[in-house]
Amino acid sequence: MPLPQEQIYTTEDIYGLPEGLRAELIDGRIYYMAPPARRHQRIIGELFAVIHDYIKKKGGGCEVDLAPFAVFLEDNDQNYVEPDISVICDPEKLTDKGCQGAPDWIIEVVSPASRRMDYMIKLFKYRSAGVREYWIVDPEKNRITVYDFSANEPGIYTFSDKIKVGIYPDLCIDFKELNLG
């Protein structure tokens, strides 16, 4: 007797979800998302403000976007993610629907429901899709794991550290100065 086939979902299924229900799609599998906690949102807001202000002051060509912001990692209909923060430096990747291809820098803030996704599934997917830099901010562990995919080892930091951003030679984010409540 043959094994049952797992259903492969597409972005059409994501866009067909009921209003208010959020999910991501990786290699045809749907991963539902729990609503973020207040602290999660505060961390995202603080980081977004620093990055946005930096880009604005530098007059850079990059764009920073907050979730929910659609990122279509591959040129197919089986991969759709909503990173907490996405920085895209190639304007050709930006459309009315979101980002077509890998952002240059992605930040995910871990929540209890997203731990496996952020540390394993998305790490592999972002690396293979061509993301240049990936930060995992883990409030529960007071830790930031920084993956510069051109380097061999990740950097491990705490909420007391100042972290250099790999895609910008003159940007450091001082977590002690952020209001992470």
JSON list of N, CA, C and O in Angstrom, two decimals, residues 95-114:
[
{"chain": "A", "resi": 95, "resn": "THR", "atom": "N", "xyz": [8.27, 44.89, -5.32]},
{"chain": "A", "resi": 95, "resn": "THR", "atom": "CA", "xyz": [7.04, 45.01, -6.11]},
{"chain": "A", "resi": 95, "resn": "THR", "atom": "C", "xyz": [5.93, 45.46, -5.17]},
{"chain": "A", "resi": 95, "resn": "THR", "atom": "O", "xyz": [6.14, 45.56, -3.96]},
{"chain": "A", "resi": 96, "resn": "ASP", "atom": "N", "xyz": [4.76, 45.66, -5.71]},
{"chain": "A", "resi": 96, "resn": "ASP", "atom": "CA", "xyz": [3.61, 46.01, -4.87]},
{"chain": "A", "resi": 96, "resn": "ASP", "atom": "C", "xyz": [3.26, 44.90, -3.88]},
{"chain": "A", "resi": 96, "resn": "ASP", "atom": "O", "xyz": [2.70, 45.16, -2.82]},
{"chain": "A", "resi": 97, "resn": "LYS", "atom": "N", "xyz": [3.60, 43.66, -4.22]},
{"chain": "A", "resi": 97, "resn": "LYS", "atom": "CA", "xyz": [3.30, 42.53, -3.34]},
{"chain": "A", "resi": 97, "resn": "LYS", "atom": "C", "xyz": [4.34, 42.33, -2.25]},
{"chain": "A", "resi": 97, "resn": "LYS", "atom": "O", "xyz": [4.07, 41.67, -1.26]},
{"chain": "A", "resi": 98, "resn": "GLY", "atom": "N", "xyz": [5.56, 42.85, -2.44]},
{"chain": "A", "resi": 98, "resn": "GLY", "atom": "CA", "xyz": [6.61, 42.64, -1.44]},
{"chain": "A", "resi": 98, "resn": "GLY", "atom": "C", "xyz": [7.98, 42.54, -2.09]},
{"chain": "A", "resi": 98, "resn": "GLY", "atom": "O", "xyz": [8.31, 43.31, -2.98]},
{"chain": "A", "resi": 99, "resn": "CYS", "atom": "N", "xyz": [8.76, 41.57, -1.64]},
{"chain": "A", "resi": 99, "resn": "CYS", "atom": "CA", "xyz": [10.13, 41.36, -2.13]},
{"chain": "A", "resi": 99, "resn": "CYS", "atom": "C", "xyz": [10.20, 40.05, -2.89]},
{"chain": "A", "resi": 99, "resn": "CYS", "atom": "O", "xyz": [9.86, 38.99, -2.36]},
{"chain": "A", "resi": 100, "resn": "GLN", "atom": "N", "xyz": [10.65, 40.13, -4.12]},
{"chain": "A", "resi": 100, "resn": "GLN", "atom": "CA", "xyz": [10.83, 38.94, -4.97]},
{"chain": "A", "resi": 100, "resn": "GLN", "atom": "C", "xyz": [12.30, 38.55, -4.93]},
{"chain": "A", "resi": 100, "resn": "GLN", "atom": "O", "xyz": [13.11, 39.12, -5.62]},
{"chain": "A", "resi": 101, "resn": "GLY", "atom": "N", "xyz": [12.64, 37.60, -4.09]},
{"chain": "A", "resi": 101, "resn": "GLY", "atom": "CA", "xyz": [14.02, 37.18, -3.91]},
{"chain": "A", "resi": 101, "resn": "GLY", "atom": "C", "xyz": [14.46, 37.45, -2.49]},
{"chain": "A", "resi": 101, "resn": "GLY", "atom": "O", "xyz": [13.71, 37.95, -1.65]},
{"chain": "A", "resi": 102, "resn": "ALA", "atom": "N", "xyz": [15.72, 37.15, -2.22]},
{"chain": "A", "resi": 102, "resn": "ALA", "atom": "CA", "xyz": [16.24, 37.25, -0.86]},
{"chain": "A", "resi": 102, "resn": "ALA", "atom": "C", "xyz": [16.57, 38.68, -0.47]},
{"chain": "A", "resi": 102, "resn": "ALA", "atom": "O", "xyz": [17.27, 39.37, -1.20]},
{"chain": "A", "resi": 103, "resn": "PRO", "atom": "N", "xyz": [16.06, 39.13, 0.69]},
{"chain": "A", "resi": 103, "resn": "PRO", "atom": "CA", "xyz": [16.52, 40.42, 1.23]},
{"chain": "A", "resi": 103, "resn": "PRO", "atom": "C", "xyz": [18.01, 40.32, 1.58]},
{"chain": "A", "resi": 103, "resn": "PRO", "atom": "O", "xyz": [18.56, 39.23, 1.74]},
{"chain": "A", "resi": 104, "resn": "ASP", "atom": "N", "xyz": [18.64, 41.47, 1.74]},
{"chain": "A", "resi": 104, "resn": "ASP", "atom": "CA", "xyz": [20.05, 41.48, 2.12]},
{"chain": "A", "resi": 104, "resn": "ASP", "atom": "C", "xyz": [20.23, 41.13, 3.60]},
{"chain": "A", "resi": 104, "resn": "ASP", "atom": "O", "xyz": [21.20, 40.48, 3.98]},
{"chain": "A", "resi": 105, "resn": "TRP", "atom": "N", "xyz": [19.29, 41.58, 4.43]},
{"chain": "A", "resi": 105, "resn": "TRP", "atom": "CA", "xyz": [19.40, 41.39, 5.87]},
{"chain": "A", "resi": 105, "resn": "TRP", "atom": "C", "xyz": [18.01, 41.10, 6.41]},
{"chain": "A", "resi": 105, "resn": "TRP", "atom": "O", "xyz": [17.05, 41.80, 6.09]},
{"chain": "A", "resi": 106, "resn": "ILE", "atom": "N", "xyz": [17.93, 40.06, 7.24]},
{"chain": "A", "resi": 106, "resn": "ILE", "atom": "CA", "xyz": [16.66, 39.70, 7.88]},
{"chain": "A", "resi": 106, "resn": "ILE", "atom": "C", "xyz": [16.90, 39.60, 9.38]},
{"chain": "A", "resi": 106, "resn": "ILE", "atom": "O", "xyz": [17.92, 39.07, 9.83]},
{"chain": "A", "resi": 107, "resn": "ILE", "atom": "N", "xyz": [15.94, 40.14, 10.14]},
{"chain": "A", "resi": 107, "resn": "ILE", "atom": "CA", "xyz": [15.94, 39.99, 11.60]},
{"chain": "A", "resi": 107, "resn": "ILE", "atom": "C", "xyz": [14.65, 39.30, 12.00]},
{"chain": "A", "resi": 107, "resn": "ILE", "atom": "O", "xyz": [13.56, 39.71, 11.59]},
{"chain": "A", "resi": 108, "resn": "GLU", "atom": "N", "xyz": [14.79, 38.24, 12.78]},
{"chain": "A", "resi": 108, "resn": "GLU", "atom": "CA", "xyz": [13.63, 37.55, 13.35]},
{"chain": "A", "resi": 108, "resn": "GLU", "atom": "C", "xyz": [13.74, 37.65, 14.87]},
{"chain": "A", "resi": 108, "resn": "GLU", "atom": "O", "xyz": [14.82, 37.43, 15.43]},
{"chain": "A", "resi": 109, "resn": "VAL", "atom": "N", "xyz": [12.65, 37.98, 15.53]},
{"chain": "A", "resi": 109, "resn": "VAL", "atom": "CA", "xyz": [12.58, 37.99, 16.99]},
{"chain": "A", "resi": 109, "resn": "VAL", "atom": "C", "xyz": [11.85, 36.72, 17.40]},
{"chain": "A", "resi": 109, "resn": "VAL", "atom": "O", "xyz": [10.72, 36.47, 16.98]},
{"chain": "A", "resi": 110, "resn": "VAL", "atom": "N", "xyz": [12.53, 35.91, 18.20]},
{"chain": "A", "resi": 110, "resn": "VAL", "atom": "CA", "xyz": [12.01, 34.60, 18.58]},
{"chain": "A", "resi": 110, "resn": "VAL", "atom": "C", "xyz": [10.86, 34.75, 19.57]},
{"chain": "A", "resi": 110, "resn": "VAL", "atom": "O", "xyz": [10.93, 35.54, 20.50]},
{"chain": "A", "resi": 111, "resn": "SER", "atom": "N", "xyz": [9.83, 33.97, 19.35]},
{"chain": "A", "resi": 111, "resn": "SER", "atom": "CA", "xyz": [8.74, 33.82, 20.32]},
{"chain": "A", "resi": 111, "resn": "SER", "atom": "C", "xyz": [8.66, 32.33, 20.65]},
{"chain": "A", "resi": 111, "resn": "SER", "atom": "O", "xyz": [9.24, 31.51, 19.93]},
{"chain": "A", "resi": 112, "resn": "PRO", "atom": "N", "xyz": [7.98, 31.98, 21.74]},
{"chain": "A", "resi": 112, "resn": "PRO", "atom": "CA", "xyz": [7.92, 30.54, 22.08]},
{"chain": "A", "resi": 112, "resn": "PRO", "atom": "C", "xyz": [7.43, 29.67, 20.92]},
{"chain": "A", "resi": 112, "resn": "PRO", "atom": "O", "xyz": [7.94, 28.58, 20.72]},
{"chain": "A", "resi": 113, "resn": "ALA", "atom": "N", "xyz": [6.50, 30.17, 20.15]},
{"chain": "A", "resi": 113, "resn": "ALA", "atom": "CA", "xyz": [5.95, 29.38, 19.05]},
{"chain": "A", "resi": 113, "resn": "ALA", "atom": "C", "xyz": [6.84, 29.35, 17.82]},
{"chain": "A", "resi": 113, "resn": "ALA", "atom": "O", "xyz": [6.68, 28.49, 16.95]},
{"chain": "A", "resi": 114, "resn": "SER", "atom": "N", "xyz": [7.81, 30.28, 17.72]},
{"chain": "A", "resi": 114, "resn": "SER", "atom": "CA", "xyz": [8.62, 30.35, 16.50]},
{"chain": "A", "resi": 114, "resn": "SER", "atom": "C", "xyz": [10.05, 29.83, 16.66]},
{"chain": "A", "resi": 114, "resn": "SER", "atom": "O", "xyz": [10.84, 29.89, 15.73]}
]
